[in-house]
Tab-separated table of C-alpha atoms and ligand atoms in Angstrom:
chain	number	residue	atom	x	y	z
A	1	UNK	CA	0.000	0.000	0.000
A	2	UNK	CA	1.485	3.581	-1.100
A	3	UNK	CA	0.608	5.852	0.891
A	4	UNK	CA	2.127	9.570	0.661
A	5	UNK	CA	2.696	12.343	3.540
A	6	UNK	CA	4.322	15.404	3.414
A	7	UNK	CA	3.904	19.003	5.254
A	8	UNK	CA	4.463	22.354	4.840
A	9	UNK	CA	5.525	25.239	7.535
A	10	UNK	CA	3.355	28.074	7.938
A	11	UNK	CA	6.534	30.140	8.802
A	12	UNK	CA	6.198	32.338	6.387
A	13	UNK	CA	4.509	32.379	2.804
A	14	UNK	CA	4.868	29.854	0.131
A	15	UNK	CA	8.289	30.281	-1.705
A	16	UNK	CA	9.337	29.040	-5.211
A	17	UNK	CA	12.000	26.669	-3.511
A	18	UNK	CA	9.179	24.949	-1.873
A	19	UNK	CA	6.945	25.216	-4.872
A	20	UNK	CA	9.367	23.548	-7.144
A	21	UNK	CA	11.358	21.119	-4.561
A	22	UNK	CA	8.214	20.320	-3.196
A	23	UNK	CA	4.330	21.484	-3.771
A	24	UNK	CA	4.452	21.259	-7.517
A	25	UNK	CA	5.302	17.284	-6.436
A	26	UNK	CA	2.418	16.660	-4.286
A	27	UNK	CA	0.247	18.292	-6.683
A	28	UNK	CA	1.590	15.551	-9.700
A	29	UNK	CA	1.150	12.860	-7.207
A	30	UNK	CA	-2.819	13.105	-7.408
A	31	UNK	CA	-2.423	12.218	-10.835
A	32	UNK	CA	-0.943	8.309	-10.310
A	33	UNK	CA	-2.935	5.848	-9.764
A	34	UNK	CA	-0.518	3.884	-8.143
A	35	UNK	CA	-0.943	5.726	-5.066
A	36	UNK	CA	-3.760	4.656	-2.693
A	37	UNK	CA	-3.839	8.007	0.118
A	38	UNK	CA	-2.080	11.213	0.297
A	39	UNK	CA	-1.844	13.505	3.050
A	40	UNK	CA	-0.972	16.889	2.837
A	41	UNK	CA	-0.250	18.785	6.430
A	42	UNK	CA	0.144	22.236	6.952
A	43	UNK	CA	2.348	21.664	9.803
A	44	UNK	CA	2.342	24.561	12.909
A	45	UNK	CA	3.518	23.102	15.443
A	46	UNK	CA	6.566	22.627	13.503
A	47	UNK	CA	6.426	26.874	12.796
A	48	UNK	CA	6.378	27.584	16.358
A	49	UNK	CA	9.740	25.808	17.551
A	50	UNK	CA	11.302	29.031	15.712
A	51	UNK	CA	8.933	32.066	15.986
A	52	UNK	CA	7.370	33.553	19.186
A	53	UNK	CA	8.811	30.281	21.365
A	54	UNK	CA	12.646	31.603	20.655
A	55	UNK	CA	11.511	35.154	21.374
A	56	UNK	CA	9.960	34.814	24.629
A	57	UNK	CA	12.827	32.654	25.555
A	58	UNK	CA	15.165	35.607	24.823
A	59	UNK	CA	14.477	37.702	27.878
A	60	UNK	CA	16.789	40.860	26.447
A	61	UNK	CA	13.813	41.457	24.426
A	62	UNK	CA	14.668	44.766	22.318
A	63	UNK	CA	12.853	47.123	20.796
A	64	UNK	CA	13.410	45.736	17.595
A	65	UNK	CA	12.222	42.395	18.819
A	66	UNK	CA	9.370	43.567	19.159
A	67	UNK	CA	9.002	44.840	15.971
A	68	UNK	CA	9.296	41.695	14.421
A	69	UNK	CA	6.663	40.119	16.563
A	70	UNK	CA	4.509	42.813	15.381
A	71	UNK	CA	5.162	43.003	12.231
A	72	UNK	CA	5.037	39.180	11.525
A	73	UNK	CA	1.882	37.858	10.499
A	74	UNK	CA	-0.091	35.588	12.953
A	75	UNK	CA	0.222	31.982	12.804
A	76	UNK	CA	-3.284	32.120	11.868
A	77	UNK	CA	-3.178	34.194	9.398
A	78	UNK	CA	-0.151	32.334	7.947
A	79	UNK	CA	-1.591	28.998	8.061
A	80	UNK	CA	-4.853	30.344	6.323
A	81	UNK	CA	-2.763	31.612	3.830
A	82	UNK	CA	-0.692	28.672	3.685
A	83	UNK	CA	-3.919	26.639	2.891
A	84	UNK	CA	-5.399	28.506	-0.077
A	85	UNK	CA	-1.965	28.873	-1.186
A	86	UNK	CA	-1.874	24.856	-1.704
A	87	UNK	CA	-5.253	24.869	-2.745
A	88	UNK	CA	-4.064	27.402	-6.074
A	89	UNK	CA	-1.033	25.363	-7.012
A	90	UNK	CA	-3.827	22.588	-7.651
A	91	UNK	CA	-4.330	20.665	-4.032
A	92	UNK	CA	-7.477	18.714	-4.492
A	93	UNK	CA	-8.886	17.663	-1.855
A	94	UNK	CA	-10.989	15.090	-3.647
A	95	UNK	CA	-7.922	13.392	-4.146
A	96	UNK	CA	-5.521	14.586	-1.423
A	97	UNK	CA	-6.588	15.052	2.529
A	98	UNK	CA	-5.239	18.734	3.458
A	99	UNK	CA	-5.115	19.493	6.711
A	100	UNK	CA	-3.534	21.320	9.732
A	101	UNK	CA	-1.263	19.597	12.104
A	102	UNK	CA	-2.463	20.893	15.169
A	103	UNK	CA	-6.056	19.792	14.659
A	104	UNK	CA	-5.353	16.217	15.269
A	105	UNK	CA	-4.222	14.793	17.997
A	106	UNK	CA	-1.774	11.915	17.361
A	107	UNK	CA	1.210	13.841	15.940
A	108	UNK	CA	1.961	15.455	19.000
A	109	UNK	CA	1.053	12.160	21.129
A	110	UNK	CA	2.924	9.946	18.563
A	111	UNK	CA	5.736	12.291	19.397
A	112	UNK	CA	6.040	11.766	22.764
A	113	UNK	CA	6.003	7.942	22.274
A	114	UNK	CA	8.776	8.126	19.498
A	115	UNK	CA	11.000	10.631	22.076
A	116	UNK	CA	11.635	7.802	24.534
A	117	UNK	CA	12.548	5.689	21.318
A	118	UNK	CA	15.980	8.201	20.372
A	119	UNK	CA	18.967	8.611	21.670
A	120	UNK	CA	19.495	11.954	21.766
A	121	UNK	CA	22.485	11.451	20.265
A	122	UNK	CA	20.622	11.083	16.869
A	123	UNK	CA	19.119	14.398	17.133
A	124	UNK	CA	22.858	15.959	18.266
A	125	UNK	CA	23.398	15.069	14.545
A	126	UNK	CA	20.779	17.151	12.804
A	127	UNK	CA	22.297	20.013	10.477
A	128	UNK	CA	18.993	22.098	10.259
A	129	UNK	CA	19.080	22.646	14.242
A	130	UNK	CA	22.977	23.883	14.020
A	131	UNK	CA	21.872	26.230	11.440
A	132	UNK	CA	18.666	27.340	12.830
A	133	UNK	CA	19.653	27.560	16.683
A	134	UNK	CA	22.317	29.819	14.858
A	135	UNK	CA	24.884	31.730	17.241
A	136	UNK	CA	22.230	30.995	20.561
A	137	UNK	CA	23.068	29.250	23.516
A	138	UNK	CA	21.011	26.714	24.508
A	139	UNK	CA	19.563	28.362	27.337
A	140	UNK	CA	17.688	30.659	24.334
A	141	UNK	CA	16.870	27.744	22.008
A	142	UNK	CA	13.335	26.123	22.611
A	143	UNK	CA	13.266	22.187	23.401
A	144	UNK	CA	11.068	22.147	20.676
A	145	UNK	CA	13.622	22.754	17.847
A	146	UNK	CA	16.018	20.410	18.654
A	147	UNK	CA	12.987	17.606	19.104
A	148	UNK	CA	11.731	19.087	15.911
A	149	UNK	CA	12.802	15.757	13.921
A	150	UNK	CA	11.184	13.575	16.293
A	151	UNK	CA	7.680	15.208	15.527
A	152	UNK	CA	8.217	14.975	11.766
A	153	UNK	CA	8.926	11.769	12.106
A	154	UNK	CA	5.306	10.889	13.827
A	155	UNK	CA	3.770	13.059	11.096
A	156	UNK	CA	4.749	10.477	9.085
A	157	UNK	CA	5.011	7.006	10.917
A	158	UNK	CA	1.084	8.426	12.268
A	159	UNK	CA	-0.197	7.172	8.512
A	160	UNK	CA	2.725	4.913	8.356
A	161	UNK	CA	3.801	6.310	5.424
A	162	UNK	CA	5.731	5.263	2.876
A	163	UNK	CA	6.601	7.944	0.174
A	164	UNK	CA	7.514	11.475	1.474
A	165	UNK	CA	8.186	14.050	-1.279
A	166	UNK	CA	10.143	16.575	0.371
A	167	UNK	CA	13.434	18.393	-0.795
A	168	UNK	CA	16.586	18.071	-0.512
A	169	UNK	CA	17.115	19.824	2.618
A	170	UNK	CA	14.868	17.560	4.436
A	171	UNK	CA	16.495	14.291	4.024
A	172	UNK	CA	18.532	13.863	6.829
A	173	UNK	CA	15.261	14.488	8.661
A	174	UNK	CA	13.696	11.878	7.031
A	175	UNK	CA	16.718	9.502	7.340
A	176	UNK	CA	15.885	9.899	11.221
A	177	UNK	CA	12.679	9.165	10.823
A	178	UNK	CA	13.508	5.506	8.769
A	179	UNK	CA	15.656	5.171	11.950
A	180	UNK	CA	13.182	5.469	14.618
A	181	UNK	CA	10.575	3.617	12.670
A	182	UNK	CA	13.017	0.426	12.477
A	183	UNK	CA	13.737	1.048	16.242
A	184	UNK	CA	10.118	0.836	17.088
A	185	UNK	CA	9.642	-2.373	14.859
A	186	UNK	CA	12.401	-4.323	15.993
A	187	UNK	CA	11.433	-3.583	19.872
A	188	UNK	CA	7.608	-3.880	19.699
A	189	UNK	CA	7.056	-5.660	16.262
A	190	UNK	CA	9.344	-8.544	16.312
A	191	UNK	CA	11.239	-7.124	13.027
A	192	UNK	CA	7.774	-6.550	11.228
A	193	UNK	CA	7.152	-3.842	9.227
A	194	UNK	CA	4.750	-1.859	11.699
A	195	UNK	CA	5.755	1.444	10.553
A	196	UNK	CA	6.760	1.007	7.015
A	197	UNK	CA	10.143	2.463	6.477
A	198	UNK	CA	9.476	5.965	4.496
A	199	UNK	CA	10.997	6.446	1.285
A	200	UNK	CA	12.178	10.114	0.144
A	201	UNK	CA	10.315	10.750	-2.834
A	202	UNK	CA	12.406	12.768	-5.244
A	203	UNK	CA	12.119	13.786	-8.262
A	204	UNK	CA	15.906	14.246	-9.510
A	205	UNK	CA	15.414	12.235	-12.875
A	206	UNK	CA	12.767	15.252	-14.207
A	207	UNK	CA	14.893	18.317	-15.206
A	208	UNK	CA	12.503	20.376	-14.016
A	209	UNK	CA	12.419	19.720	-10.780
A	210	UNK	CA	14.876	21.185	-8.405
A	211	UNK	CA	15.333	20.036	-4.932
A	212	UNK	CA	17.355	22.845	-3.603
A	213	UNK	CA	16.649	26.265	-5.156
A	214	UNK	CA	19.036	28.388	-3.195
A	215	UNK	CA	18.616	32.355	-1.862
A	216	UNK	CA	18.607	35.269	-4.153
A	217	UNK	CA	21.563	37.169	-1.959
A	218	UNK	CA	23.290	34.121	-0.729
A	219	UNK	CA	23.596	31.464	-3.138
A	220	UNK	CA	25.623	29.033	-0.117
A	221	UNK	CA	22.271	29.085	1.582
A	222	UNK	CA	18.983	27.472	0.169
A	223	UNK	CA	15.506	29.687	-0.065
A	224	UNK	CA	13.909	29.703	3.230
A	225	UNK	CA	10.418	31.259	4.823
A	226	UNK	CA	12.634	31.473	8.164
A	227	UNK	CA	15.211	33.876	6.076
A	228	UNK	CA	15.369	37.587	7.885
A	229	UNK	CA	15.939	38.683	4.682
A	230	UNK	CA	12.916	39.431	2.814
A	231	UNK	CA	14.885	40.280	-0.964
A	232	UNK	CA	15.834	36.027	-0.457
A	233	UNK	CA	13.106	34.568	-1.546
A	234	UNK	CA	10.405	34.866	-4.226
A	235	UNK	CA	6.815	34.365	-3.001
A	236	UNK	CA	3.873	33.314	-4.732
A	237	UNK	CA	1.540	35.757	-3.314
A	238	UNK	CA	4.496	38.700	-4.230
A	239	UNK	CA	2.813	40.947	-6.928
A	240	UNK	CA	4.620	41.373	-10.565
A	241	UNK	CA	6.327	44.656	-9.239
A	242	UNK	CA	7.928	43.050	-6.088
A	243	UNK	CA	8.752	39.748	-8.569
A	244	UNK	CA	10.955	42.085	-10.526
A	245	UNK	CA	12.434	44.393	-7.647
A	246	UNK	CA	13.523	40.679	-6.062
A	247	UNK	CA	14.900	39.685	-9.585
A	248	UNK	CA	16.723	43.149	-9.806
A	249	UNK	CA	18.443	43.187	-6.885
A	250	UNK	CA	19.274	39.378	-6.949
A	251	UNK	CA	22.662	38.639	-5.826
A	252	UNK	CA	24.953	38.128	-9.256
A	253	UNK	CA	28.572	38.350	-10.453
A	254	UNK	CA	29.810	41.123	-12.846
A	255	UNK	CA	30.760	38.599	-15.533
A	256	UNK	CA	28.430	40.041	-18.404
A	257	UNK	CA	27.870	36.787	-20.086
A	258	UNK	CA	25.174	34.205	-19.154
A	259	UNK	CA	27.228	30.916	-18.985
A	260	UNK	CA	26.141	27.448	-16.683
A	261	UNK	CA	28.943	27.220	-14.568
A	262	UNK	CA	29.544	25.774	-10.863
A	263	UNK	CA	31.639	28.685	-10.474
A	264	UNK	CA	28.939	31.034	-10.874
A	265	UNK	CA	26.673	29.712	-7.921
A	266	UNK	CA	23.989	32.998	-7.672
A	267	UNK	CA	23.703	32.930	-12.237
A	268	UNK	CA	23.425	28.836	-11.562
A	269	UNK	CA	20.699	29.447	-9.147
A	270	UNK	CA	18.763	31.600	-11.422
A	271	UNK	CA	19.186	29.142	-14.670
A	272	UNK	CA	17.889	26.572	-12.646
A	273	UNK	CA	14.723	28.547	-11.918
A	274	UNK	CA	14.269	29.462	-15.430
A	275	UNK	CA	14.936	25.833	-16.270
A	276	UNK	CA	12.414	24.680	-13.657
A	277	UNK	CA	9.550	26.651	-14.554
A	278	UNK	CA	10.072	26.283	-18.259
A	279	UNK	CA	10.754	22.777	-17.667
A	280	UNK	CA	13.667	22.236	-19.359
A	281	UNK	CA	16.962	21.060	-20.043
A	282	UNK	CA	19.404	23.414	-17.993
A	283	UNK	CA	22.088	22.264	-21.413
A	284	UNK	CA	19.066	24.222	-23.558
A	285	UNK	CA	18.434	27.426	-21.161
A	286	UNK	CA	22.384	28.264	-21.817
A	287	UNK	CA	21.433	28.561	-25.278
A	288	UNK	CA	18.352	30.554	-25.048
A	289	UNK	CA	20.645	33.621	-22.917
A	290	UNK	CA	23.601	33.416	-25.237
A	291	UNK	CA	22.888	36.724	-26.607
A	292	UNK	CA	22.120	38.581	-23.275
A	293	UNK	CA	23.960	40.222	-20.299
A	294	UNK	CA	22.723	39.839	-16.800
A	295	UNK	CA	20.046	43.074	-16.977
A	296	UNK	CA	18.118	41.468	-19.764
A	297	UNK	CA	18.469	38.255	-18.764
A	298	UNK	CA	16.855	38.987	-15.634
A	299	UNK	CA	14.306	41.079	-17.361
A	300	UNK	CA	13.471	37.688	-19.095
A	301	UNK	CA	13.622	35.935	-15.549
A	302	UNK	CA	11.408	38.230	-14.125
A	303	UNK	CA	8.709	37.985	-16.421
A	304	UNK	CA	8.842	34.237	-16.990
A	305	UNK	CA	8.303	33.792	-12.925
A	306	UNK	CA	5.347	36.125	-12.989
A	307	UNK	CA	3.446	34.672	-15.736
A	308	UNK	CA	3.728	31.032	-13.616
A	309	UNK	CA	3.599	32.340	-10.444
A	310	UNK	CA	1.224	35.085	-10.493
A	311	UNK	CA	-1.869	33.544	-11.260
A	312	UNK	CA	-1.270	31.123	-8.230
A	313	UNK	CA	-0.668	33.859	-5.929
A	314	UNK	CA	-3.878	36.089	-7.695
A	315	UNK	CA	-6.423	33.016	-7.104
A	316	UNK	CA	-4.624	32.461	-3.356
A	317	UNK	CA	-5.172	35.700	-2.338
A	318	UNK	CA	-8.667	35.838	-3.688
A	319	UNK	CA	-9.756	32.935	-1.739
A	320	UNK	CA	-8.631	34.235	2.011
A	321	UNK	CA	-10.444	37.588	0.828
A	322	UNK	CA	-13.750	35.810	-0.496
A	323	UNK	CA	-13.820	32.507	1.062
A	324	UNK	CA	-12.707	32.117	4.216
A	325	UNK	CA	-15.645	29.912	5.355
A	326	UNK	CA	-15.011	27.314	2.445
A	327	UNK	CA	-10.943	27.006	3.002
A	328	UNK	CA	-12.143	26.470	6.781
A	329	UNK	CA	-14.631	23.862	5.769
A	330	UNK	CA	-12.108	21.938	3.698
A	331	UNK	CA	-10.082	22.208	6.714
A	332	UNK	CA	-12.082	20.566	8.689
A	333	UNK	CA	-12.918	17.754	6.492
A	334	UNK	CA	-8.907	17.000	6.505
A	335	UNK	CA	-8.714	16.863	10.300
A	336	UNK	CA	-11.915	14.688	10.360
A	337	UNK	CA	-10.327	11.884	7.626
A	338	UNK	CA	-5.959	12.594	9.212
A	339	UNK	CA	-7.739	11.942	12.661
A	340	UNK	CA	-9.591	8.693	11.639
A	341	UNK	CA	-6.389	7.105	10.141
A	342	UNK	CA	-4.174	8.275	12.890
A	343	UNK	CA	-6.419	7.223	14.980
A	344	UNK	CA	-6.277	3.745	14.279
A	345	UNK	CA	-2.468	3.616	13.936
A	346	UNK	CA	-2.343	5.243	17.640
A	347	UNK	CA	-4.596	2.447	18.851
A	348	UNK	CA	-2.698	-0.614	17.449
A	349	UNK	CA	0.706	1.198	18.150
A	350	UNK	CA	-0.020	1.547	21.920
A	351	UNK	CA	-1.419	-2.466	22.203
A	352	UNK	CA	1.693	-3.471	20.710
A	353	UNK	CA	3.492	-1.648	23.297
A	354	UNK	CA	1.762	-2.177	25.815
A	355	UNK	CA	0.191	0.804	27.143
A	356	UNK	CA	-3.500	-0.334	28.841
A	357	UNK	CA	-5.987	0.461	26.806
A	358	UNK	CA	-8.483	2.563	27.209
A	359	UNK	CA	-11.913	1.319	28.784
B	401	ATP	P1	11.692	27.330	7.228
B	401	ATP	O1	12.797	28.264	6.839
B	401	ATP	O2	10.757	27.915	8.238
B	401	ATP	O3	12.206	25.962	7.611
B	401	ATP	P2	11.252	26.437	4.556
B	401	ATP	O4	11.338	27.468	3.515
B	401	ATP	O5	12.461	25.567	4.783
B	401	ATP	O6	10.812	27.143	5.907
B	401	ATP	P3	9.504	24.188	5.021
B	401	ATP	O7	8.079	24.382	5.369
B	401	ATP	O8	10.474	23.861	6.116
B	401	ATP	O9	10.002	25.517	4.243
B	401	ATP	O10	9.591	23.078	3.901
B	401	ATP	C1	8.493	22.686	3.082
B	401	ATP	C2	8.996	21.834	1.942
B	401	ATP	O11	9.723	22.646	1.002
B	401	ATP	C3	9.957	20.729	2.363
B	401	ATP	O12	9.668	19.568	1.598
B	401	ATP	C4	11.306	21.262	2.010
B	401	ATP	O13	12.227	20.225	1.728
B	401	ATP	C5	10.995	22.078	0.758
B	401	ATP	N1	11.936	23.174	0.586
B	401	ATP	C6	12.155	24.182	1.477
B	401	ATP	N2	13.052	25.046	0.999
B	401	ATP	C7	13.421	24.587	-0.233
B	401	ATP	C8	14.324	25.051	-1.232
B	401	ATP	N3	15.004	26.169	-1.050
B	401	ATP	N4	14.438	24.343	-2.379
B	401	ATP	C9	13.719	23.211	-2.555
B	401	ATP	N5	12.856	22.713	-1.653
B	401	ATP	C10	12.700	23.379	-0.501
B	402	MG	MG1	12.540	24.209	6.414
């Protein structure tokens, strides 16, 4: 049985390094019929290990600290957006169950099952925690992000699983996640596959698919929601003006010619864009640019992200303004259908392990 989970952070808005390493994925996956379930979380809990939990835990709060929390967007608001965001790229959810993390129960109660499971150890290994704890002590970084793998890990062991398109940046994450599930099977299953063992979906053989689109001012550091740095990353609710501002001031060398080359990280980053979203060979976009310096290249850039992105982020933004209600409702359906088949995992997870049941 194939089943498929993945999630999204509502840390920020949709970028086109998640669109392309990830959502554009999930939305091809309704179309094969090989596939029996999909689940598609819109995962908060996961958003908060970062936000307001590391700034309450800083207690020199500044002035500009402040700022930030007030500027920032509420997780609400965020994981609305988030929603009808998915819902534009072409989330179905006749075929796909969308839903928010938080509104069912077993992910964080799977969670606290799988903790006792790993050594912390495992978790000392994780690369995304280094980079996102940053230059804070531990006494100003929440619990919460360093367990952070442990909880993605029940998000996906919860509907055991066993195909988890994610990109690139997420598969040590996921490796930890294989891990734990084997732990739990060889302790409480005899060997037997209780949790499947999840398989990284990726999509590397397409040429239009890139698992690691990087940051338009720092091309050693992938697109993130999390970035301070608002000029990193394209949205796809940004309008056409801020597409091309973003495009304009994109981080590039003073080379003049457009040429592939590893040596040019920030010009490879933007060829792969244009490759992605024309979906082609990166060999052919060379060819296309041979004629152009970096201003008109990025002219053509610009314009070739708005006409695929725009229209996503036009019908997005049009749904939180019009239809709240229905984006709710759909909502809710997903919790109802995540919390049935989590449900049932939780119950047949516990007996194994012997935790009393439950009158
Ligand atoms: P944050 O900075 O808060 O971690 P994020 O931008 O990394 O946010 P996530 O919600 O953590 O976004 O990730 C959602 C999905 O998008 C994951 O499958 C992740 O692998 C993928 N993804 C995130 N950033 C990129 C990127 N730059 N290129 C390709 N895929 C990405
Ligand atoms: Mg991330």
């Amino acid at each position: 049985r194939k089943v498929v989970l993945s999630g999204i952070q509502p840390s920020g808005f949709i970028h086109l390094g998640n669109y392309l390493g990830a959502v554009q994925n999930w939305v091809q996956l309704q179309h094969n019929p090989d596939i029996h379930e999909r689940f598609y979380s819109i995962v908060d809990y996961h958003a908060i290990t970062q936000k307001y939990v590391g700034a309450s835990l800083d207690d020199t709060v500044t002035d500009e600290s402040i700022d930030t929390l007030q500027q920032d967007p509420s997780p609400q608001e965020l994981t609305l957006k988030t929603a009808a965001t998915l819902l534009a790229c072409g989330i179905d959810p006749s075929k796909s169950t969308l839903f928010v993390q938080s509104h069912v129960n077993a992910h964080t109660e799977l969670m606290w099952f799988l903790s006792c499971l790993t050594p912390m150890s495992w978790l000392n290994k994780m690369i995304q925690y280094k980079e996102k704890k940053g230059g804070k002590g531990d006494n100003k970084t929440g619990l919460g992000l360093f367990s952070y793998p442990v909880l993605m890990a029940a998000d996906i062991l919860a509907y055991r699983a066993t195909l988890v398109p994610v990109g690139e940046d997420q598969t040590q994450h996921l490796e930890l996640a294989k891990d734990i599930a084997e732990r739990y099977n060889r302790l409480f299953a005899s060997g037997r596959e209780f949790f499947p063992l999840p398989d990284k979906l990726s999509f590397e053989e397409s040429p239009w698919v890139y698992n690691r689109v990087m940051s338009l001012q720092d091309a050693s550091k992938k697109m993130s929601k999390s970035d301070p740095s608002k000029k990193s990353c394209i949205n796809l609710i940004d309008d056409p003006e801020m597409i091309r501002l973003k495009i304009q001031k994109a981080k590039t060398d003073s080379l003049g010619k457009i040429k592939y080359d590893s040596l040019r990280p920030e010009l490879q980053n933007l060829l792969h864009i244009y490759a992605a979203l024309e979906g082609i060979d990166i060999a052919k976009v060379d060819q296309l640019f041979i004629d152009d310096n970096m201003a008109s290249f990025k002219t053509k850039l610009a314009n070739k992200i708005i006409d695929k992105i725009c229209p996503i982020g036009e019908k997005a933004i049009k749904m939180c303004s019009n239809e709240e209600d229905r984006l709710l409702e759909i909502l809710d359906k997903g919790a109802k259908q995540a919390q049935l088949r989590s449900e049932e995992t939780m119950r047949q997870m516990k007996q194994l392990a012997g935790i009393l049941r439950k009158g």
